[in-house]
XYZ file of C-alpha atoms in Angstrom:
413
model
C 41.070 -53.091 25.835
C 44.218 -55.021 25.234
C 47.326 -54.046 27.147
C 50.246 -56.499 26.412
C 53.191 -57.006 28.821
C 56.407 -57.805 26.772
C 59.515 -58.846 28.822
C 62.675 -58.031 26.846
C 65.966 -59.624 27.661
C 69.332 -59.885 25.925
C 70.462 -63.298 24.706
C 73.475 -63.079 27.218
C 71.979 -62.900 30.782
C 71.821 -64.622 34.176
C 68.725 -66.849 34.095
C 68.350 -66.903 37.796
C 68.659 -63.197 38.317
C 66.236 -62.471 35.336
C 63.619 -64.963 36.676
C 63.761 -63.217 40.149
C 63.298 -59.635 38.527
C 60.411 -61.084 36.221
C 58.561 -62.282 39.371
C 58.739 -58.760 40.531
C 57.224 -57.275 37.303
C 54.350 -59.846 37.664
C 53.727 -58.830 41.180
C 53.497 -55.289 40.468
C 51.906 -55.169 36.999
C 49.759 -58.177 36.452
C 46.820 -56.220 37.753
C 46.982 -53.493 35.062
C 47.864 -55.591 31.938
C 45.488 -57.775 30.125
C 47.864 -60.252 28.731
C 51.572 -61.039 28.525
C 54.010 -62.989 26.561
C 57.141 -65.100 27.407
C 60.664 -63.444 27.463
C 61.628 -61.815 24.122
C 65.151 -61.931 23.037
C 65.001 -61.457 19.380
C 63.624 -58.927 16.937
C 61.742 -61.566 14.975
C 59.690 -62.513 18.105
C 58.785 -58.905 18.395
C 57.637 -59.102 14.852
C 55.563 -62.079 15.595
C 53.420 -60.222 18.394
C 49.809 -59.776 17.963
C 48.830 -56.342 16.283
C 45.450 -55.824 17.902
C 47.088 -54.200 21.071
C 46.003 -50.819 22.408
C 49.298 -50.383 24.383
C 52.352 -52.301 25.067
C 54.255 -52.531 28.565
C 57.961 -53.189 27.808
C 59.386 -54.868 30.810
C 63.253 -54.130 30.425
C 64.795 -57.161 32.070
C 68.400 -56.471 31.102
C 70.745 -54.240 29.214
C 71.661 -54.849 25.678
C 67.876 -54.570 24.734
C 67.838 -51.141 23.083
C 67.056 -52.616 19.573
C 64.068 -54.709 21.076
C 62.640 -51.544 22.844
C 62.938 -49.577 19.675
C 61.384 -52.295 17.405
C 58.405 -52.795 19.892
C 57.763 -49.033 19.867
C 57.283 -49.005 16.074
C 54.282 -51.497 16.221
C 51.813 -48.508 16.048
C 50.608 -48.328 19.616
C 51.669 -46.281 22.743
C 54.127 -47.988 25.001
C 55.165 -47.824 28.618
C 58.796 -48.880 29.213
C 59.381 -50.104 32.703
C 62.876 -50.345 34.012
C 64.281 -51.671 37.109
C 67.441 -51.010 39.182
C 69.844 -53.834 38.201
C 71.121 -55.834 35.202
C 71.604 -52.573 33.230
C 68.002 -52.289 32.612
C 67.799 -48.618 33.154
C 70.880 -48.059 30.958
C 69.048 -49.651 28.049
C 65.882 -47.838 28.609
C 67.525 -44.240 28.739
C 69.681 -45.010 25.663
C 66.586 -46.126 23.656
C 64.286 -43.472 24.807
C 65.721 -40.281 23.292
C 65.684 -41.997 19.896
C 62.045 -42.930 20.241
C 61.240 -39.340 21.332
C 62.960 -37.881 18.336
C 60.973 -40.253 16.096
C 57.795 -39.070 17.656
C 56.787 -42.292 19.261
C 54.247 -42.181 21.987
C 56.179 -43.703 24.799
C 56.776 -43.104 28.516
C 59.495 -44.367 30.857
C 58.590 -45.682 34.465
C 60.704 -47.108 37.156
C 59.716 -50.484 38.747
C 58.870 -49.304 42.354
C 55.917 -50.227 44.523
C 53.737 -47.460 43.127
C 54.495 -48.177 39.537
C 51.145 -50.053 38.863
C 49.054 -47.035 39.578
C 51.199 -44.887 37.315
C 51.238 -47.289 34.549
C 47.438 -47.882 34.932
C 46.782 -44.158 34.442
C 49.149 -44.045 31.423
C 47.361 -47.020 29.864
C 43.959 -45.304 30.134
C 45.559 -42.232 28.413
C 47.040 -44.561 25.852
C 43.717 -46.022 25.059
C 42.123 -42.406 24.561
C 45.222 -41.900 22.238
C 44.124 -44.859 20.207
C 40.511 -43.856 20.075
C 41.453 -40.404 18.884
C 44.085 -41.237 16.495
C 42.453 -41.821 13.027
C 38.902 -41.599 14.263
C 36.064 -41.436 11.860
C 33.921 -38.453 12.473
C 30.497 -37.868 11.104
C 29.908 -34.041 10.446
C 26.303 -33.279 10.003
C 26.513 -29.710 8.428
C 29.381 -27.371 8.870
C 30.382 -25.782 12.224
C 28.045 -23.189 13.351
C 28.825 -19.562 12.008
C 29.471 -18.099 15.517
C 32.249 -20.564 16.183
C 34.684 -18.339 14.581
C 37.693 -19.756 16.230
C 36.673 -23.355 16.733
C 35.632 -23.733 13.085
C 39.178 -23.050 12.078
C 40.682 -25.985 13.948
C 39.577 -28.783 11.463
C 42.791 -28.891 9.444
C 44.839 -28.671 12.628
C 42.828 -31.674 14.167
C 43.059 -33.552 11.057
C 47.044 -33.123 11.160
C 47.238 -33.765 14.864
C 44.893 -36.715 15.055
C 44.730 -37.991 11.577
C 40.930 -37.723 11.616
C 38.636 -38.745 8.635
C 35.683 -36.563 8.238
C 32.396 -37.777 6.786
C 30.520 -34.690 5.773
C 26.696 -34.792 5.439
C 24.178 -31.920 5.088
C 21.671 -30.968 7.611
C 19.178 -31.045 4.660
C 19.778 -34.684 4.253
C 18.974 -35.024 8.091
C 15.860 -33.001 7.800
C 14.504 -34.841 4.608
C 14.871 -38.160 6.583
C 12.386 -37.000 9.336
C 9.578 -37.890 6.853
C 10.895 -41.342 6.506
C 10.629 -42.260 10.234
C 7.129 -43.412 11.324
C 5.631 -42.921 14.656
C 5.777 -46.513 15.421
C 9.752 -46.637 15.220
C 9.823 -44.271 18.231
C 6.961 -45.522 20.167
C 8.971 -47.746 22.491
C 11.350 -44.957 23.089
C 8.525 -42.618 23.949
C 7.455 -44.967 26.633
C 10.877 -44.489 28.304
C 9.886 -40.913 28.891
C 6.429 -41.738 30.070
C 7.001 -40.582 33.520
C 9.356 -37.737 32.735
C 7.958 -34.100 33.457
C 7.455 -32.237 30.269
C 7.370 -28.598 30.482
C 6.058 -26.751 27.371
C 6.901 -30.010 25.321
C 4.019 -32.001 23.563
C 3.994 -35.615 22.769
C 4.376 -34.692 19.053
C 7.478 -32.576 20.029
C 8.931 -35.741 21.753
C 8.256 -37.921 18.981
C 9.876 -35.544 16.412
C 13.031 -35.351 18.689
C 13.292 -39.116 18.920
C 13.265 -39.395 15.165
C 16.264 -37.196 14.988
C 17.882 -39.630 17.365
C 16.887 -42.701 15.202
C 18.328 -40.926 12.137
C 21.706 -39.989 13.745
C 22.125 -43.469 15.187
C 21.405 -44.938 11.669
C 23.999 -42.559 10.073
C 26.589 -43.612 12.644
C 25.739 -47.179 11.827
C 26.054 -46.593 8.163
C 29.352 -44.978 8.213
C 30.968 -47.098 10.827
C 31.577 -44.447 13.267
C 30.845 -43.783 16.989
C 31.598 -40.118 16.927
C 29.286 -37.428 15.478
C 28.533 -33.530 15.718
C 25.612 -31.834 14.216
C 24.946 -28.189 13.227
C 21.906 -28.437 15.342
C 20.387 -25.001 14.955
C 19.507 -25.862 11.310
C 16.859 -28.267 12.773
C 14.793 -25.566 14.219
C 13.378 -24.743 10.890
C 12.014 -28.215 10.984
C 10.309 -27.579 14.277
C 12.706 -29.749 16.314
C 16.209 -29.884 17.882
C 18.952 -32.523 18.276
C 19.405 -32.064 22.093
C 17.583 -35.121 23.116
C 19.133 -37.193 20.384
C 22.585 -36.154 21.342
C 21.740 -36.867 25.092
C 20.573 -40.347 24.346
C 23.477 -41.241 22.089
C 25.992 -40.248 24.673
C 24.168 -42.207 27.227
C 24.662 -45.234 24.905
C 28.548 -44.927 24.578
C 28.574 -42.819 21.408
C 30.194 -39.404 21.326
C 27.819 -36.861 20.131
C 28.198 -33.001 20.135
C 26.357 -30.050 18.832
C 27.106 -27.011 16.796
C 29.486 -28.751 14.721
C 32.302 -28.002 17.277
C 35.085 -30.568 16.428
C 37.606 -29.549 19.173
C 34.865 -30.098 21.832
C 33.940 -33.301 20.107
C 37.554 -34.614 20.260
C 37.805 -33.558 24.051
C 34.551 -35.371 24.645
C 35.878 -38.584 22.929
C 39.025 -38.438 25.112
C 37.257 -38.103 28.314
C 34.690 -40.732 27.322
C 37.520 -43.164 26.645
C 39.445 -42.473 29.763
C 36.482 -42.178 32.253
C 34.050 -44.801 30.712
C 31.437 -42.230 31.308
C 29.464 -39.836 29.120
C 30.676 -36.407 28.644
C 28.859 -33.179 28.722
C 29.648 -30.239 26.268
C 28.622 -26.858 27.655
C 28.821 -23.153 27.156
C 31.267 -21.056 29.476
C 28.397 -19.147 30.870
C 30.233 -17.338 33.643
C 33.664 -17.409 35.527
C 34.102 -15.788 38.925
C 37.237 -16.589 40.671
C 37.337 -20.319 41.464
C 33.687 -20.769 40.087
C 32.681 -21.643 36.622
C 29.111 -22.038 35.222
C 28.899 -24.503 32.347
C 25.541 -24.599 30.642
C 23.904 -26.408 27.539
C 20.593 -28.222 26.578
C 22.159 -31.595 25.686
C 23.298 -33.271 28.878
C 23.500 -37.041 29.029
C 20.662 -38.051 31.599
C 23.245 -40.548 33.164
C 25.183 -37.466 34.392
C 22.372 -35.941 36.340
C 20.404 -36.917 39.380
C 17.000 -36.083 37.789
C 15.752 -34.189 34.695
C 12.852 -32.456 33.132
C 12.210 -32.077 29.384
C 11.909 -28.494 28.241
C 12.035 -26.635 24.966
C 15.330 -25.562 23.546
C 16.445 -22.418 25.444
C 17.305 -19.984 22.714
C 14.325 -20.966 20.362
C 11.641 -22.337 22.539
C 11.318 -25.153 19.948
C 11.828 -29.026 20.185
C 13.071 -30.791 23.241
C 16.033 -30.304 25.463
C 17.114 -31.669 28.786
C 17.119 -29.569 32.164
C 19.317 -31.931 34.280
C 19.886 -31.479 38.066
C 23.375 -32.103 38.920
C 24.684 -34.172 41.839
C 25.881 -31.658 44.334
C 29.345 -32.413 45.740
C 30.276 -34.789 42.865
C 33.916 -34.471 41.779
C 34.346 -33.703 37.939
C 36.978 -32.815 35.400
C 36.510 -29.953 33.036
C 38.731 -29.884 29.887
C 39.167 -28.488 26.276
C 41.575 -29.249 23.634
C 43.008 -26.491 21.317
C 44.734 -28.037 18.127
C 45.822 -24.472 16.822
C 47.708 -23.386 20.072
C 48.574 -27.209 20.633
C 47.139 -27.004 24.291
C 45.170 -29.513 26.321
C 43.602 -27.693 29.267
C 41.959 -29.403 32.217
C 41.197 -29.302 35.878
C 39.370 -31.009 38.683
C 36.500 -29.230 40.353
C 33.294 -30.057 42.588
C 29.634 -29.406 41.638
C 28.291 -26.660 43.798
C 24.698 -26.574 42.698
C 21.929 -29.303 42.496
C 19.460 -27.372 40.092
C 19.234 -24.702 37.658
C 20.413 -21.260 39.055
C 19.354 -19.029 36.242
C 16.444 -18.709 33.845
C 18.678 -16.808 31.377
C 21.193 -19.690 30.659
C 20.794 -22.917 28.764
C 18.563 -25.682 30.521
C 21.226 -27.941 32.236
C 23.656 -25.739 34.415
C 26.688 -27.017 36.316
C 28.324 -24.578 38.755
C 31.510 -26.041 39.757
C 34.239 -24.944 42.044
C 37.951 -25.246 41.753
C 40.553 -25.103 44.621
C 42.108 -21.894 42.992
C 41.279 -19.319 40.428
C 39.772 -20.585 36.975
C 40.326 -17.082 35.389
C 42.773 -18.733 32.864
C 39.484 -19.624 30.957
C 38.774 -15.974 30.352
C 42.347 -14.431 30.580
C 43.692 -16.910 27.946
C 40.508 -18.074 25.940
C 40.901 -21.191 23.663
C 37.162 -21.396 22.663
C 33.827 -21.551 24.251
C 32.676 -25.023 24.771
C 34.397 -26.971 27.588
C 33.738 -30.625 28.394
C 32.718 -32.093 31.835
C 32.600 -35.698 33.050
C 32.362 -37.143 36.509
C 35.638 -38.096 38.181
C 39.196 -36.842 38.574
C 41.003 -37.491 35.166
C 43.633 -34.542 35.243
C 46.674 -37.182 35.509
C 45.328 -38.971 32.637
C 44.854 -36.123 30.465
C 48.489 -34.949 31.442
C 49.686 -38.239 29.968
C 47.490 -37.875 26.984
C 48.883 -34.414 26.211
C 52.363 -35.801 26.440
C 51.479 -38.525 23.873
C 49.989 -35.971 21.578
C 52.868 -33.445 22.025
C 50.516 -30.958 23.419
C 51.269 -28.373 26.000
C 49.194 -29.313 29.234
C 47.711 -26.408 31.210
C 46.086 -27.305 34.629
C 43.179 -25.210 35.675
C 43.318 -23.627 39.034
C 46.234 -25.605 40.285
C 43.764 -28.720 40.761
């Protein structure tokens, strides 16, 4: 992460007064930026700033800086504009901001108050997610699963919204590579699961599932990507599944989803970037007032207290994960819908600490919101929602604003 603080100042200013204000910016913002430059009073100095920046923080020290704010916003990174209450700082900020909004720049205005560091810190994490999403290279192994009749229609909208680059591979290519991976290549990985409880899963099943992991990780490396989704049900005909592979990849910091669901994958990438934790993509299995049941077979093992390895729920083939959630843990549930231009999210608490139904996918999170979560069924935007530990609702609100999406908060959380 690189968040650069850039103090902007007019050439005509009171040096003593500006120095006093700059000290206040340092006191309140040094903890949330990673670097800073000296006072900038000329566009040529803006153009000399480093390009490898995830977000800029423009400290507007004086009036007469509208041209500097505008130039800084055009450097292809989100920007927090921070104005203070003297020296015509705010006047410059509110003159520049509507132009930047009309140009579609990812900017946000903040006031230099005692609580500004918390607000800017939240914004900067959202800005990082924006940078991660914009122009991402996504590996698609197979087309979206045929039952994703709504989600599969979002690829063009997501490409337009996020500038995504899709690298399309076939599941036949993945299946053919299974023969090329020897048992020795997965022997070390197999030892990692030596003490795991296997239910209906043989050692040969485990080795085959781990070979899928080796291949998918190799494909990501080969194509210079960290984001992947796979039409996983195609693997059943090869006697295996991608569930374990996706779990392991998410554990390692990749973003790996199933069924070729790209909207869910983009949501996973956003939450992973903001939270620093893996994200779990699950089916909406049930909604009852404030309670929602999310279930799937691919949970990253880092997100659960303990786990068992079982066969895939629908097919009884391969290896999946039955994870046991941490009861009482705070989580965020979210989904992005590029067609309706909506980002929906809410904060909930995990209610269960183990599977609650034998008729749902292996890992089940029963979560409770403060209010009704019926919006999920009253105004559906697709099946798969994404869950990750922590409360990241404020961050996602900023992300929605940066992406020009409508934000919908679940259950008034």
